[in-house]
Amino acid sequence: MNPVKVGLLGLGTVGSGTANVLARNAGEISRRAGRGIIVTHAASRSLRSSINDTSGIKFTTDPQDVVDDPEISVVCELMGGYEPARALVLRAIANGKHVVTANKALIARHGNEIFALAREKGVMVAFEAAVGGGIPIIKAIREGLAGNRIEWLAGIINGTGNFILTEMRDKGRDFADVLAEAQALGYAEADPTFDVEGIDAAHKLTILASIAFGIPLQFDKVYTEGISRITREDVAYAEQLGYRIKHLGLARATPAGIELRVHPTLIPERRLIANVDGVMNAVLVKGDAVGPTLYYGAGAGAEPTGSAVVADLVDVVRTLTTDPNNRVPHLAFQPDALSSQPVLPVDEIVTAYYLRLRAADKPGVLADVTRIFAEAGISIESILQKEPPAGSPDATVIILTQRVRERQMNGAIARIEALDSITGAVTRIRLEHLNSN
Amino acid sequence: MNPVKVGLLGLGTVGSGTANVLARNAGEISRRAGRGIIVTHAASRSLRSSINDTSGIKFTTDPQDVVDDPEISVVCELMGGYEPARALVLRAIANGKHVVTANKALIARHGNEIFALAREKGVMVAFEAAVGGGIPIIKAIREGLAGNRIEWLAGIINGTGNFILTEMRDKGRDFADVLAEAQALGYAEADPTFDVEGIDAAHKLTILASIAFGIPLQFDKVYTEGISRITREDVAYAEQLGYRIKHLGLARATPAGIELRVHPTLIPERRLIANVDGVMNAVLVKGDAVGPTLYYGAGAGAEPTGSAVVADLVDVVRTLTTDPNNRVPHLAFQPDALSSQPVLPVDEIVTAYYLRLRAADKPGVLADVTRIFAEAGISIESILQKEPPAGSPDATVIILTQRVRERQMNGAIARIEALDSITGAVTRIRLEHLNSN
């Protein structure tokens, strides 16, 4: 089947990230969607982009060229801002094209108008990337929690603001000082108003509240207060009392009406969401049946946001392409496109280890043990030795190792257990750092 | 439009929870799905259930009655176990019925067979409730991360095991001791093997790995190790070294093949997933574009699992009912079913507060302040007074209040600021506990 042709409006961070993800993961994406998805047209004022492979893409400075091109099935609006995004999206819809957008300002302000035209024209409009970057939070609320009456939600939905508050707490620094650094690092815009005064978060909260409570989009009703008046003293006092200050978007259904508010908020430090730091985002959603659920991930950036744009593209293409009853394959990939990658036997896995051994409390024992590890090519991360309890001849030794193939580790353990100075079996528990490796 | 008729197989915890959620939230559900969803038939051996309203439900002890009833469009298999669940699901599919199941054992072992028949018969089979209870983790991976090459995932996907390990750490207790308590509380089965030996987690990991990597379901290839040999000493040593022990399901794509393993694992305590405690579940998924994302919520229980079953039912009904291009309404609810609930002005919101004031360091000041709060009906949670720094006449007073309407708080603050003994403006930051209120 022919690939679906996509036109991009905007070649900044998100536009380039989207094109790069589509190209790099083209194989996986078409195995999932049942059909290829390719960028054939792209419009931007400067024609500069960070796209790795521009072959096959027709570039233009006039976005109308993209919106009007009969070849294109889906337009991705990734330019941001109210206009000309609104006019271009409406025109794409009028031309019968499906639209995917990452533009929270556009949806929060003009979503009602855009959705009405899309229904009239029978095209899809998707906007997962508008809130929480790569976190599939729109899908989670709109579909995954569809059985619930949503009671409230609370989100850290602006990465810049969360970076600033995290630095203020970690380093005891002042707001203005951290903001200047964030601007230098590129985490904050030259004009930081949208981020630090909560306008960006209010756009996103408007969207989340509508899909949670089934109310029309009402951006102008959100109460918005920024973080620029938070002092390091308040951050420190909150800490002493067991709280963290986060810039939250909060929406709550009460019998009298809906609360919609963005403001700095103290949260008990033991809550998971209080521990979401730096530029990361998270949304906590309380449903009457499911209880509290939390969704965490990168809220901005080229490829995280591109991830959400591509997920929407896959959704559109699955709907265009497959039998509705098999729109999403049971195992995510089309049944004729499953992988034949083997599953490894456990002695082939690679992981780090925690080991506990009981050793005679005399010189030379640790040297024997560490020599065995060295000979097996296993690096030791740290060793902790505990004096023997009164009346026992054996000390406890705890060893953390670096990552190694399990077969090698088992061999080393067998040699250690054979040492005269070691009592009983070695306790072995695997250890994973779960960082980006 | 006529409501979609659902038959339940199994009236235990999940069956009753599903029926109760469908009945209680019938209004919201049909506003979202575009059509009502009602339980008309239910089968269980004992006919006992915890369904609140049994009117309109035909009960039977013979599940074949449900599977063969021509009135029913969707069969919910909530009995668990391999057989007769497998035979009944296959028969429902053969009869042209859509199937929703919460049965991880069934999907992990017999999913390949079940999905093949479903494709042949053109019916839907959905199983969101099979992994992570109410967390929409299947949807997140299968749709929300569809643009990514998934590199690895790690999940706390058995609540019983996580409860036991959390208690062992918090209270310094032994495994056997906590297990006995968990059994008494109903968190653990009389035969706890499936939970504590990792078989339940291996079922769920099998499913997650397939949808992440596009490999066939291969339950027999999962390496599985339980938590019954973890001692409180190991838990304590791990803690001293900055780690927590969690029972993880891990799946990782390596160049040589796929790692599929369930075992106790040390994780750095600063990772969000290391702080998922008690019976809660969480899955951390690393995609090449999106980076790390985490999904957290209740992994078991009547209504959390019912929430996932109902989400699948809404998915099925949206597909049966609406134009494919408008399968999921833009704002989750059908456009003609949006709510007219008003958005409250900010002085009508109800929240707790952190207040910081500068007060003359002399007797009677706190009495004046607390009297104003008492007169305004505001309860104080705690007060923290800091001595004045050298050379300053003013002490800093921090007050945390309980929840109160913002208008009342603003009135009280105005009165406090008018006191002679108070210097400058009162700093006011809102405080939210984000617990289940």
JSON list of N, CA, C and O in Angstrom, two decimals, chain B residues 83 88 180 229 266 295 298 346 377 386 405 408:
[
{"chain": "B", "resi": 83, "resn": "GLU", "atom": "N", "xyz": [-8.57, -22.38, 31.91]},
{"chain": "B", "resi": 83, "resn": "GLU", "atom": "CA", "xyz": [-9.82, -23.01, 31.46]},
{"chain": "B", "resi": 83, "resn": "GLU", "atom": "C", "xyz": [-10.83, -22.93, 32.60]},
{"chain": "B", "resi": 83, "resn": "GLU", "atom": "O", "xyz": [-10.45, -23.00, 33.77]},
{"chain": "B", "resi": 88, "resn": "LEU", "atom": "N", "xyz": [-14.42, -20.65, 26.58]},
{"chain": "B", "resi": 88, "resn": "LEU", "atom": "CA", "xyz": [-15.56, -19.73, 26.52]},
{"chain": "B", "resi": 88, "resn": "LEU", "atom": "C", "xyz": [-15.26, -18.53, 25.62]},
{"chain": "B", "resi": 88, "resn": "LEU", "atom": "O", "xyz": [-16.11, -18.09, 24.85]},
{"chain": "B", "resi": 180, "resn": "ALA", "atom": "N", "xyz": [1.97, -13.36, 55.98]},
{"chain": "B", "resi": 180, "resn": "ALA", "atom": "CA", "xyz": [0.83, -13.81, 56.79]},
{"chain": "B", "resi": 180, "resn": "ALA", "atom": "C", "xyz": [-0.15, -12.66, 57.00]},
{"chain": "B", "resi": 180, "resn": "ALA", "atom": "O", "xyz": [-1.37, -12.83, 56.89]},
{"chain": "B", "resi": 229, "resn": "ARG", "atom": "N", "xyz": [12.87, -15.40, 49.08]},
{"chain": "B", "resi": 229, "resn": "ARG", "atom": "CA", "xyz": [14.16, -15.56, 49.74]},
{"chain": "B", "resi": 229, "resn": "ARG", "atom": "C", "xyz": [14.83, -14.21, 50.08]},
{"chain": "B", "resi": 229, "resn": "ARG", "atom": "O", "xyz": [15.98, -14.18, 50.52]},
{"chain": "B", "resi": 266, "resn": "LEU", "atom": "N", "xyz": [17.52, -4.45, 42.94]},
{"chain": "B", "resi": 266, "resn": "LEU", "atom": "CA", "xyz": [17.87, -3.19, 43.59]},
{"chain": "B", "resi": 266, "resn": "LEU", "atom": "C", "xyz": [17.75, -2.05, 42.57]},
{"chain": "B", "resi": 266, "resn": "LEU", "atom": "O", "xyz": [18.21, -2.18, 41.44]},
{"chain": "B", "resi": 295, "resn": "TYR", "atom": "N", "xyz": [4.09, 5.26, 34.18]},
{"chain": "B", "resi": 295, "resn": "TYR", "atom": "CA", "xyz": [2.64, 5.15, 34.32]},
{"chain": "B", "resi": 295, "resn": "TYR", "atom": "C", "xyz": [2.37, 4.49, 35.66]},
{"chain": "B", "resi": 295, "resn": "TYR", "atom": "O", "xyz": [2.88, 3.40, 35.92]},
{"chain": "B", "resi": 298, "resn": "ALA", "atom": "N", "xyz": [-3.36, 2.11, 40.63]},
{"chain": "B", "resi": 298, "resn": "ALA", "atom": "CA", "xyz": [-3.74, 0.89, 41.35]},
{"chain": "B", "resi": 298, "resn": "ALA", "atom": "C", "xyz": [-3.69, -0.29, 40.38]},
{"chain": "B", "resi": 298, "resn": "ALA", "atom": "O", "xyz": [-4.31, -0.25, 39.32]},
{"chain": "B", "resi": 346, "resn": "VAL", "atom": "N", "xyz": [-11.87, 32.74, 41.06]},
{"chain": "B", "resi": 346, "resn": "VAL", "atom": "CA", "xyz": [-10.84, 32.22, 41.96]},
{"chain": "B", "resi": 346, "resn": "VAL", "atom": "C", "xyz": [-11.19, 32.43, 43.43]},
{"chain": "B", "resi": 346, "resn": "VAL", "atom": "O", "xyz": [-10.79, 31.63, 44.28]},
{"chain": "B", "resi": 377, "resn": "GLY", "atom": "N", "xyz": [-13.24, 31.49, 60.90]},
{"chain": "B", "resi": 377, "resn": "GLY", "atom": "CA", "xyz": [-13.56, 30.06, 60.73]},
{"chain": "B", "resi": 377, "resn": "GLY", "atom": "C", "xyz": [-12.47, 29.29, 60.00]},
{"chain": "B", "resi": 377, "resn": "GLY", "atom": "O", "xyz": [-12.74, 28.29, 59.33]},
{"chain": "B", "resi": 386, "resn": "LYS", "atom": "N", "xyz": [10.20, 31.80, 63.59]},
{"chain": "B", "resi": 386, "resn": "LYS", "atom": "CA", "xyz": [11.66, 31.92, 63.49]},
{"chain": "B", "resi": 386, "resn": "LYS", "atom": "C", "xyz": [12.09, 33.17, 64.23]},
{"chain": "B", "resi": 386, "resn": "LYS", "atom": "O", "xyz": [11.54, 34.26, 63.98]},
{"chain": "B", "resi": 405, "resn": "ARG", "atom": "N", "xyz": [-12.36, 28.50, 51.88]},
{"chain": "B", "resi": 405, "resn": "ARG", "atom": "CA", "xyz": [-12.67, 29.22, 50.64]},
{"chain": "B", "resi": 405, "resn": "ARG", "atom": "C", "xyz": [-11.75, 30.44, 50.52]},
{"chain": "B", "resi": 405, "resn": "ARG", "atom": "O", "xyz": [-11.47, 31.12, 51.50]},
{"chain": "B", "resi": 408, "resn": "GLN", "atom": "N", "xyz": [-12.65, 33.86, 52.08]},
{"chain": "B", "resi": 408, "resn": "GLN", "atom": "CA", "xyz": [-12.49, 33.96, 53.53]},
{"chain": "B", "resi": 408, "resn": "GLN", "atom": "C", "xyz": [-11.03, 34.22, 53.89]},
{"chain": "B", "resi": 408, "resn": "GLN", "atom": "O", "xyz": [-10.72, 35.01, 54.78]}
]
